[in-house]
Coordinates of C-alpha atoms in Angstrom, one line a residue:
M1 CA 86.1 114.1 57.2
S2 CA 86.4 111.6 54.3
R3 CA 84.9 108.2 54.5
D4 CA 88.4 106.6 54.2
S5 CA 89.7 108.3 57.3
L6 CA 87.1 106.5 59.4
S7 CA 88.4 103.0 58.7
V8 CA 91.7 101.2 58.2
D9 CA 93.0 101.9 54.7
T10 CA 93.7 98.6 52.8
E11 CA 96.6 100.0 50.8
W12 CA 98.2 101.4 53.9
A13 CA 98.0 97.9 55.5
K14 CA 99.5 96.2 52.4
E15 CA 102.5 98.6 52.6
R16 CA 103.0 98.0 56.3
N17 CA 102.9 94.2 55.7
A18 CA 105.5 94.4 52.9
A19 CA 107.8 96.7 54.9
F20 CA 107.6 94.7 58.2
G21 CA 109.7 91.7 57.0
K22 CA 112.4 93.9 55.5
E23 CA 113.7 94.8 59.0
R24 CA 116.0 92.3 60.6
A25 CA 114.7 93.2 64.1
N26 CA 111.1 92.6 63.0
R27 CA 111.9 89.2 61.6
V28 CA 113.8 88.1 64.7
A29 CA 111.0 89.3 67.0
R30 CA 108.3 87.7 64.9
N31 CA 110.1 84.3 64.8
A32 CA 110.8 84.4 68.6
V33 CA 107.2 85.3 69.6
T34 CA 105.5 83.0 67.2
S35 CA 107.7 80.1 68.4
A36 CA 108.1 80.8 72.1
D37 CA 105.3 83.3 73.0
V38 CA 105.6 86.9 74.3
M39 CA 107.2 86.5 77.8
A40 CA 109.8 84.0 76.7
A41 CA 110.8 86.0 73.7
A42 CA 111.0 89.2 75.7
R43 CA 113.1 87.7 78.6
D44 CA 116.3 89.5 79.3
T45 CA 118.4 86.9 81.1
T46 CA 121.2 89.4 81.7
K47 CA 118.9 91.4 83.9
M48 CA 116.9 88.5 85.4
R49 CA 120.0 86.7 86.7
T50 CA 120.8 89.7 88.9
Y51 CA 117.9 88.9 91.2
S52 CA 118.5 86.5 94.0
D53 CA 116.5 85.0 96.8
T54 CA 118.7 86.5 99.5
F55 CA 117.2 89.3 101.7
G56 CA 118.6 91.3 104.6
V57 CA 115.3 91.4 106.4
T58 CA 113.3 88.2 106.6
V59 CA 110.6 86.7 108.7
P60 CA 112.5 84.0 110.8
K61 CA 109.7 81.4 110.8
T62 CA 107.9 80.5 107.6
A63 CA 105.6 77.6 107.1
E64 CA 104.9 75.2 104.3
V65 CA 103.7 76.8 101.1
T66 CA 99.9 76.6 100.5
N67 CA 98.0 76.0 97.3
Q68 CA 94.7 77.6 96.3
R69 CA 94.5 75.4 93.3
Q70 CA 91.9 76.4 90.7
S71 CA 89.9 78.7 93.0
G72 CA 89.9 82.5 93.5
R73 CA 90.8 82.4 97.2
C74 CA 94.2 84.1 97.2
W75 CA 92.9 86.8 99.5
F76 CA 91.9 84.2 102.1
F77 CA 95.1 82.2 101.7
S78 CA 97.1 85.4 102.1
A79 CA 95.3 86.4 105.2
M80 CA 95.6 83.0 106.8
N81 CA 99.3 82.8 105.9
A82 CA 99.8 86.1 107.7
L83 CA 97.8 85.0 110.8
R84 CA 99.4 81.6 111.2
H85 CA 102.8 83.1 111.9
D86 CA 101.7 84.0 115.4
T87 CA 100.1 80.6 115.9
M88 CA 103.3 78.9 115.0
T89 CA 105.2 81.1 117.5
F90 CA 102.6 80.5 120.2
L91 CA 102.6 76.7 119.7
D92 CA 106.4 76.5 119.0
V93 CA 105.9 74.6 115.7
D94 CA 107.5 74.9 112.3
T95 CA 104.3 74.9 110.3
I96 CA 100.5 74.8 110.5
E97 CA 97.8 75.4 108.0
F98 CA 94.3 76.7 108.6
S99 CA 91.3 75.3 106.8
Q100 CA 90.6 77.5 103.7
A101 CA 87.5 75.3 103.0
F102 CA 86.0 76.4 106.3
G103 CA 86.6 80.0 105.4
M104 CA 85.2 79.5 101.9
F105 CA 82.0 78.0 103.3
Y106 CA 81.2 80.9 105.5
D107 CA 82.4 83.5 103.0
K108 CA 80.0 82.1 100.4
L109 CA 77.1 81.9 102.9
E110 CA 77.8 85.5 104.0
K111 CA 78.1 86.6 100.3
A112 CA 74.7 85.0 99.6
N113 CA 73.2 86.9 102.5
S114 CA 74.8 90.2 101.4
T115 CA 73.8 89.7 97.7
L116 CA 70.2 89.1 98.6
E117 CA 70.3 92.0 101.1
Y118 CA 71.5 94.3 98.3
V119 CA 68.8 93.0 96.1
I120 CA 66.2 94.1 98.7
R121 CA 67.8 97.5 99.0
T122 CA 67.8 98.0 95.2
A123 CA 64.4 96.5 94.6
D124 CA 62.9 99.8 93.4
L125 CA 65.5 100.1 90.6
P126 CA 65.0 98.6 87.1
D127 CA 66.2 95.1 86.4
D128 CA 69.0 96.5 84.2
A129 CA 70.1 99.3 86.6
R130 CA 73.8 99.3 87.0
E131 CA 73.6 98.6 90.8
V132 CA 71.4 95.6 90.2
C133 CA 73.6 94.2 87.4
Y134 CA 76.7 94.6 89.6
V135 CA 75.3 92.8 92.5
L136 CA 74.1 89.9 90.3
D137 CA 77.3 89.8 88.3
Y138 CA 79.8 89.9 91.1
G139 CA 78.1 89.2 94.4
M140 CA 78.9 85.5 94.6
G141 CA 82.4 85.3 93.1
D142 CA 85.4 83.8 94.8
G143 CA 87.3 87.1 95.0
G144 CA 87.6 89.1 98.1
Y145 CA 89.7 91.4 100.4
Y146 CA 91.6 91.2 103.6
S147 CA 88.6 92.6 105.5
F148 CA 86.4 89.8 104.2
A149 CA 88.8 87.3 105.8
M150 CA 89.0 89.2 109.1
N151 CA 85.2 89.4 109.3
V152 CA 84.9 85.6 108.8
V153 CA 87.5 85.0 111.6
R154 CA 85.8 87.4 113.9
K155 CA 82.3 85.9 113.4
W156 CA 83.0 82.2 112.7
G157 CA 86.5 81.5 113.9
I158 CA 89.3 79.3 112.4
V159 CA 90.0 75.6 112.4
P160 CA 93.1 73.7 111.4
K161 CA 93.0 72.2 107.9
Y162 CA 92.6 68.6 109.2
A163 CA 89.3 69.7 110.8
M164 CA 87.8 70.6 107.4
P165 CA 90.1 69.6 104.6
E166 CA 89.9 70.6 100.9
T167 CA 87.3 69.1 98.6
A168 CA 87.0 68.8 94.8
C169 CA 84.8 71.9 94.8
S170 CA 87.1 74.0 97.0
R171 CA 90.2 73.1 94.9
N172 CA 88.3 73.9 91.7
S173 CA 85.4 76.1 92.4
S174 CA 83.9 76.7 88.9
Q175 CA 81.2 74.0 88.9
M176 CA 80.1 74.8 92.5
N177 CA 80.1 78.6 91.7
A178 CA 78.0 78.1 88.6
Q179 CA 75.2 76.4 90.5
L180 CA 75.5 78.7 93.5
E181 CA 75.3 81.8 91.3
R182 CA 72.2 80.4 89.5
L183 CA 70.5 79.7 92.8
V184 CA 71.2 83.1 94.3
R185 CA 70.1 84.9 91.1
K186 CA 66.9 82.9 91.0
H187 CA 66.2 83.9 94.6
A188 CA 67.1 87.5 93.8
F189 CA 64.4 87.8 91.2
T190 CA 61.9 86.1 93.5
L191 CA 62.6 88.9 96.0
R192 CA 62.2 91.5 93.3
R193 CA 58.9 90.1 92.2
M194 CA 57.7 89.9 95.8
H195 CA 58.6 93.6 96.2
A196 CA 56.8 94.5 92.9
D197 CA 53.7 92.7 94.3
G198 CA 53.8 94.8 97.4
A199 CA 55.6 92.7 100.0
S200 CA 57.0 94.5 103.0
E201 CA 60.7 94.6 103.9
A202 CA 60.0 92.3 106.8
E203 CA 58.4 89.8 104.4
L204 CA 61.3 90.0 102.0
R205 CA 63.8 89.4 104.8
A206 CA 61.8 86.4 106.1
A207 CA 61.9 85.0 102.6
K208 CA 65.6 85.7 102.4
Q209 CA 66.2 83.5 105.5
D210 CA 64.4 80.6 103.8
M211 CA 66.5 81.2 100.7
L212 CA 69.7 81.0 102.7
A213 CA 68.7 77.5 103.7
D214 CA 69.0 76.5 100.1
V215 CA 72.5 78.1 99.9
H216 CA 73.6 76.3 103.0
Q217 CA 72.3 73.0 101.5
L218 CA 74.4 73.5 98.3
L219 CA 77.5 74.6 100.2
A220 CA 77.3 71.6 102.6
T221 CA 77.0 69.3 99.6
C222 CA 80.0 70.7 97.9
L223 CA 82.3 71.5 100.8
G224 CA 81.0 69.4 103.7
E225 CA 79.5 70.6 106.9
P226 CA 81.7 72.9 108.9
P227 CA 82.6 71.5 112.3
V228 CA 80.7 73.0 115.2
T229 CA 83.3 71.5 117.6
F230 CA 86.5 69.5 117.0
D231 CA 89.4 68.0 118.9
F232 CA 92.6 70.1 118.6
V233 CA 95.4 67.6 119.0
M234 CA 98.9 68.4 117.8
K235 CA 102.6 67.9 118.6
V236 CA 104.1 71.1 119.8
G237 CA 107.5 72.4 121.0
K238 CA 108.9 73.1 124.5
G239 CA 108.1 76.8 124.1
C240 CA 104.4 76.3 123.6
K241 CA 102.5 79.0 125.5
A242 CA 99.2 77.1 125.7
D243 CA 97.4 76.2 128.9
A244 CA 99.7 73.8 130.7
A245 CA 96.7 71.6 131.7
K246 CA 96.2 70.8 128.0
L247 CA 99.8 69.7 127.4
S248 CA 101.3 66.3 128.0
P249 CA 104.8 65.1 127.4
I250 CA 105.8 62.8 124.5
E251 CA 107.4 59.7 125.8
P252 CA 110.8 59.5 124.2
A253 CA 111.3 56.6 121.8
P254 CA 114.2 54.2 122.7
K255 CA 117.4 55.5 121.2
P256 CA 119.1 53.2 118.6
A257 CA 122.5 51.7 119.3
S258 CA 124.1 54.4 117.1
D259 CA 123.0 57.7 118.6
D260 CA 123.2 59.8 115.4
A261 CA 122.5 63.4 114.8
Q262 CA 119.2 62.7 113.0
G263 CA 117.8 61.1 116.2
E264 CA 118.8 64.2 118.2
K265 CA 117.1 66.5 115.6
D266 CA 113.9 64.5 115.7
D267 CA 113.8 64.7 119.6
S268 CA 114.7 68.4 119.9
R269 CA 111.4 70.0 118.8
A270 CA 108.1 68.3 119.3
S271 CA 108.4 67.4 123.0
Q272 CA 104.8 67.5 124.0
V273 CA 101.2 67.2 122.7
I274 CA 98.4 69.7 123.1
R275 CA 94.9 68.2 123.5
D276 CA 92.0 70.6 123.5
L277 CA 88.9 68.5 123.0
G278 CA 85.5 69.6 121.9
I279 CA 86.7 73.1 121.0
T280 CA 84.7 75.5 118.8
P281 CA 86.2 77.4 115.9
L282 CA 85.9 80.6 117.8
Q283 CA 87.6 79.2 120.8
F284 CA 90.4 77.9 118.6
A285 CA 90.9 81.4 117.2
E286 CA 90.8 83.0 120.6
R287 CA 93.2 80.6 122.3
Y288 CA 95.7 79.8 119.5
V289 CA 95.6 82.7 117.0
P290 CA 96.9 85.6 119.1
V291 CA 96.0 88.3 116.6
D292 CA 93.1 90.7 116.9
P293 CA 91.2 90.5 113.5
E294 CA 90.3 94.2 113.9
D295 CA 94.0 95.3 114.4
Y296 CA 95.0 96.2 110.9
V297 CA 95.2 99.1 108.5
A298 CA 94.5 98.7 104.8
L299 CA 96.9 101.0 103.0
V300 CA 96.8 101.6 99.2
S301 CA 98.7 103.8 96.9
M302 CA 96.6 105.0 94.0
P303 CA 98.1 108.2 92.5
G304 CA 96.0 110.5 90.3
E305 CA 94.4 113.9 90.4
S306 CA 91.0 112.5 91.4
R307 CA 92.6 110.3 94.1
P308 CA 94.3 112.5 96.7
Y309 CA 96.6 111.0 99.3
G310 CA 95.3 110.9 102.8
H311 CA 91.8 110.1 101.5
A312 CA 89.8 107.1 102.7
Y313 CA 87.4 105.1 100.5
H314 CA 84.6 102.6 101.1
L315 CA 83.5 100.3 98.3
T316 CA 79.7 100.3 98.1
L317 CA 77.7 97.2 97.3
T318 CA 80.8 95.1 98.1
D319 CA 80.8 94.3 101.8
S320 CA 80.4 90.5 102.2
V321 CA 79.4 90.3 105.9
Q322 CA 76.4 92.5 106.9
G323 CA 77.2 94.0 110.3
G324 CA 81.0 93.3 109.9
T325 CA 83.8 95.8 109.3
P326 CA 83.2 97.5 106.0
I327 CA 85.9 97.3 103.3
R328 CA 87.8 100.6 103.7
V329 CA 91.2 101.7 102.4
L330 CA 93.4 104.7 103.0
N331 CA 95.3 106.1 100.0
V332 CA 98.9 107.1 100.9
E333 CA 102.2 107.8 99.2
P334 CA 104.0 104.7 98.1
Q335 CA 106.9 105.2 100.5
V336 CA 104.4 105.3 103.5
L337 CA 103.0 102.0 102.5
E338 CA 106.4 100.5 102.0
Q339 CA 107.8 101.7 105.3
A340 CA 104.9 100.2 107.2
A341 CA 105.5 96.9 105.5
I342 CA 109.3 97.1 106.3
A343 CA 108.5 97.9 110.0
S344 CA 106.4 94.8 110.1
L345 CA 109.0 92.6 108.5
K346 CA 111.7 94.0 110.8
A347 CA 109.6 92.9 113.7
G348 CA 109.4 89.4 112.2
V349 CA 105.7 89.7 111.2
P350 CA 104.6 88.9 107.7
C351 CA 101.9 91.1 106.1
A352 CA 99.3 90.6 103.4
M353 CA 99.8 92.5 100.2
S354 CA 98.2 92.8 96.8
C355 CA 99.4 93.4 93.2
D356 CA 98.6 93.0 89.5
V357 CA 100.5 89.8 89.4
M358 CA 100.4 88.9 85.7
Q359 CA 102.0 92.2 84.6
E360 CA 105.4 91.5 83.1
F361 CA 105.5 88.1 84.9
P362 CA 107.4 85.3 83.1
R363 CA 105.4 82.7 85.0
S364 CA 105.9 80.0 82.4
I365 CA 109.6 80.5 81.8
E366 CA 111.5 77.7 83.5
D367 CA 114.7 79.6 84.3
F368 CA 113.3 82.8 86.0
K369 CA 109.6 82.1 86.6
Y370 CA 109.9 83.7 90.1
V371 CA 111.1 87.2 89.1
L372 CA 108.8 90.1 88.9
S373 CA 110.8 93.1 87.6
L374 CA 110.6 96.0 85.2
D375 CA 113.9 95.2 83.5
G376 CA 113.6 91.4 83.1
E377 CA 111.2 91.6 80.2
D378 CA 112.1 93.9 77.3
L379 CA 108.6 94.3 75.8
N380 CA 109.3 97.7 74.2
G381 CA 112.4 96.3 72.5
L382 CA 110.6 93.1 71.4
F383 CA 107.7 94.9 69.7
G384 CA 109.4 98.1 68.8
V385 CA 106.6 100.2 70.3
D386 CA 106.4 102.2 73.6
L387 CA 104.2 100.4 76.0
S388 CA 105.2 102.4 79.1
M389 CA 102.5 104.1 81.2
T390 CA 102.5 105.8 84.6
R391 CA 100.6 104.2 87.4
A392 CA 98.1 107.0 87.5
D393 CA 97.4 106.7 83.8
M394 CA 97.0 102.9 84.1
I395 CA 94.4 103.4 86.8
D396 CA 92.5 106.0 84.8
A397 CA 92.7 103.8 81.7
R398 CA 91.7 100.7 83.6
E399 CA 94.9 99.0 82.5
T400 CA 95.8 97.7 86.0
S401 CA 94.0 96.4 89.1
L402 CA 95.1 94.5 92.2
T403 CA 94.2 91.0 91.0
H404 CA 96.2 88.8 93.5
A405 CA 96.9 88.8 97.2
M406 CA 100.1 87.2 98.7
C407 CA 102.3 87.8 101.7
F408 CA 105.5 89.9 102.2
Q409 CA 108.0 87.7 104.0
G410 CA 111.3 89.6 103.4
V411 CA 112.8 92.7 102.0
E412 CA 116.3 93.8 100.8
L413 CA 117.0 97.5 101.6
D414 CA 119.5 100.0 100.1
A415 CA 121.9 102.1 102.2
D416 CA 119.1 104.7 102.9
G417 CA 116.6 102.0 104.1
R418 CA 114.5 102.0 101.0
P419 CA 113.3 98.7 99.5
K420 CA 115.2 97.2 96.6
A421 CA 113.4 93.9 96.3
W422 CA 110.7 92.0 98.2
R423 CA 110.4 88.3 99.1
I424 CA 106.8 87.1 98.5
E425 CA 105.0 84.0 99.8
N426 CA 102.5 82.9 97.2
S427 CA 99.6 80.4 97.4
W428 CA 100.2 78.5 94.1
G429 CA 102.0 75.5 95.7
K430 CA 105.7 74.9 96.2
D431 CA 106.3 74.0 92.5
Q432 CA 105.4 77.4 91.3
G433 CA 107.9 80.3 91.4
K434 CA 111.0 79.4 93.5
D435 CA 109.8 76.8 96.0
G436 CA 106.5 78.7 96.1
Y437 CA 108.1 82.1 96.6
L438 CA 108.5 85.1 94.2
V439 CA 111.2 87.8 94.1
M440 CA 109.7 91.3 93.3
S441 CA 111.7 94.4 92.5
A442 CA 110.7 97.5 94.4
D443 CA 110.0 99.4 91.2
W444 CA 107.7 96.6 89.9
F445 CA 105.7 96.8 93.2
R446 CA 105.4 100.6 92.9
L447 CA 104.0 100.3 89.4
Y448 CA 101.9 97.2 89.7
G449 CA 101.5 96.7 93.4
G450 CA 99.8 99.1 95.8
E451 CA 98.3 97.6 98.9
V452 CA 99.4 96.2 102.2
D453 CA 97.3 95.1 105.2
V454 CA 99.5 95.8 108.2
R455 CA 99.0 95.9 112.0
R456 CA 98.4 99.2 113.6
E457 CA 101.6 99.1 115.6
F458 CA 103.7 99.4 112.4
V459 CA 101.8 102.4 111.0
P460 CA 103.1 106.0 111.7
A461 CA 101.0 107.9 114.2
D462 CA 99.9 110.6 111.6
V463 CA 98.8 107.9 109.2
L464 CA 97.0 106.0 111.9
R465 CA 95.2 109.2 112.9
L466 CA 94.0 109.5 109.3
W467 CA 92.9 105.9 109.3
D468 CA 90.9 106.4 112.5
E469 CA 89.5 109.9 111.8
A470 CA 89.5 110.8 108.1
P471 CA 86.0 111.0 106.4
V472 CA 85.3 108.0 104.3
E473 CA 84.0 108.5 100.8
D474 CA 81.6 105.9 99.4
V475 CA 82.6 105.0 95.9
A476 CA 80.7 103.0 93.3
P477 CA 82.1 99.5 92.5
W478 CA 82.5 100.5 88.8
S479 CA 84.6 103.6 89.5
N480 CA 88.3 103.7 88.6
I481 CA 89.4 103.5 92.2
C482 CA 87.3 100.3 92.8
H483 CA 88.5 98.8 89.5
A484 CA 92.1 99.5 90.5
L485 CA 91.5 97.8 93.9
G486 CA 90.4 94.7 92.0
T487 CA 88.8 91.6 93.5
R488 CA 91.8 89.4 94.4
D489 CA 91.3 85.9 93.1

């Protein structure tokens, strides 16, 4: 092989530069991209305008759109947005929001414990061993999975947002995370040195408990102290199913001289007040969130020769709650995953989902910033190169991963009952997308999506049997399957 074949030939580059501008299509594409950026220049308005926010199957009761701000908590927002649907029905209210700061506090505390526990388990490995590096690099991040949220609910409970509101550090977590990661890494190497000096596991875990006190101190400073008890007081509707002893009627206000329709509307819903005083977060979850946090199946669709369907995976070194439900997924054909989500939506129950949200997403385009589709952005035509890849190849090439969690709230079906488009509840605030929602074509989700967390009742019996009985393969967090699963943030 000649030396020149190992590098980019300078004369070849000069010829390419000269030839590029001679083509009209190249000049138009260059001017558009350099002026408006890639997504705006690639936008195909003829295709985008065919997508509408009208769906044949929709969840009848949706709440106010939430906003994770500059934090990586989409997985927790998504899970809480799915759970609150049942609370709204139970209380007969139009909206409620659970405290994401409360969940963040205990998620971080549990992650610190797990990170230090993994440090103890890998104490015999060198400092630069891949396992040690992974734990120290990623153990304390904001990202997570549906199982992380359900473990927090099962162990610590839920509180309404007013009982532990957002703070500067929950809305923008970067500064808190920087100090938290430094603290945990410092303690991690203290544990490793103790092990090298001959400390027993019992001594290491005793030291770990003292270290967690520092973590709690930092978290309480940044997020505030989580409530041990709080007063749950809220206006609810006539159909509220709560303990009647905790309900009291609202005295109707005197009607104005002109009894208009607005007065009737205001009087028609919140007819009573619930007062449950001195309640714990676990009691709130048990009494007012009528969903079993263990009652779900995590279905993914990860095609590829090394990823057979019907196979279950567990992500090692990743579980955030020691003693909780491990993060486990079942790999299934895309239509199996889709039909489980459709069954949930037909029953009026939203479900959490995950996708690679920034793929072919014109987020900054004012006209169609809510459309996720494969035909709305003509990237191949814009650049004059073939960018297409199969999902299996993208997973193997580490081109895609499930980076963001949201909620399915609706679906449009074709004549054969297959999905044509999905309605998605996001957690970026009501000013993003279309009033906080996205429209996602079915083919986009098949290429860039690939996970739903759905209740067992909506999963076919044969798939449920696999979920319950299939052997679970432990996979390293740097493997292709784990990379594809991402760390939703």
